[in-house]
Amino acid sequence: MRRISFWPTFVLLLLCSVMPMCASAQSFSQVPGQLTSISVGGTPTGAVAVWGINSAQNIFEFDGLSFQNVPGNLTQIAVDGTAVWGINSSNNVFLFDTDQGVFVQIAGNLTQIAAHGGATWGIDANQNVFEFDGNQGKFVQISGSLTKIAVGGEGQQVWGINANQQIFQFDFDTQAFVEVPGTLTTIAVGGPPSGTIGVWGLNAANNAFAFNGTAFVQIPGQLTQIAVFGGSVWGINSNQNIFRLSF
C-alpha cells in the first residue's frame, strides 16, 4: 500500500498527543477500492471489521487485503462486532443475518445509524434521535435533535451533531445531550467507555480533527468520511479513495 503524501511524519506526533495509545503509530496508507461510506467495528475474536458502501450503493466487507462485495444495496452502514446495520435509499433499516449472509429488514425508518458495544442509535428524516431497545425489538425515541450520530466506548460514548454543526455528547446521568465546543459536519467515536479518547470529526471544509479531552485538535489532511475503532482510523477523501491509520 502506498503512503499518503499529505500526512507527514509530524502528524503522528500530534496524533500521539491526542491518542496516547499510539506509541507504535504508523502513517496513513491508501487501501485499494473506492467508497462513499465506511464503518469500523470489532469482532468477537478481537479483529477489526470494516464495511463500506460505494457510489452505486453496493456493499463491501474488508477481508484484510481488499474489499469484497456483499449482496444488497445500502446508503449507510454501521458495524458493531458481528452485528452490521444498514439503511437503504428508502430509509428502511436492515440488520445483517450472518447465518443467511443477507440483510434482513428491521422495523424503523432512519436516515443515519451508529452502533457499538451492543448499543444502536439512529436519526430519522425529522432529526429525531432513537435508540434500539432489544427487549422491545424496536427503536425508541430519545430527547434531542441531530443530523449525525456516533456511538463508541462499548455503547457508553454517544456523540452527535445538529443542523447548526454544533457538537453534543450524551450524558447518561441526565439523559440529555450536552454541547461540546466546536463545529463539525461528521463525527466518529471509537474510544473506551470512560474518557473521550477516540473521538474524531470533520468540518464543512473536510478538515480532520481529533478530540484531546478538552477540544478538537486539527489534523493535517482532508477527508469526507471518517470511522474509528480502538486504534484503527479509516477515512475516505473527496475522490472516494480509502485510507487507513493503525496504531
Short mmCIF file of C-alpha atoms in Angstrom, two decimals, residues 160-162 164-168 180-187 201-205 209 215-216:
data_model
loop_
_atom_site.label_atom_id
_atom_site.label_comp_id
_atom_site.label_asym_id
_atom_site.label_seq_id
_atom_site.Cartn_x
_atom_site.Cartn_y
_atom_site.Cartn_z
CA GLY A 160 -23.90 13.92 17.76
CA ILE A 161 -24.06 16.97 15.53
CA ASN A 162 -27.11 19.14 14.94
CA ASN A 164 -26.09 24.09 13.01
CA GLN A 165 -22.99 21.85 13.08
CA GLN A 166 -22.84 22.12 16.89
CA ILE A 167 -21.34 19.12 18.70
CA PHE A 168 -23.03 17.24 21.54
CA VAL A 180 -19.17 20.46 23.37
CA PRO A 181 -17.23 23.45 21.92
CA GLY A 182 -16.59 23.34 18.19
CA THR A 183 -18.40 22.82 14.90
CA LEU A 184 -18.30 19.69 12.75
CA THR A 185 -20.31 18.07 9.98
CA THR A 186 -19.23 14.47 10.63
CA ILE A 187 -18.24 12.65 13.82
CA GLY A 201 -14.58 14.56 13.25
CA LEU A 202 -14.63 16.52 10.00
CA ASN A 203 -15.80 20.06 9.39
CA ALA A 204 -17.52 21.66 6.40
CA ALA A 205 -14.14 22.20 4.71
CA PHE A 209 -9.98 16.81 13.91
CA ALA A 215 -11.05 20.46 22.47
CA PHE A 216 -10.91 19.23 18.89
#
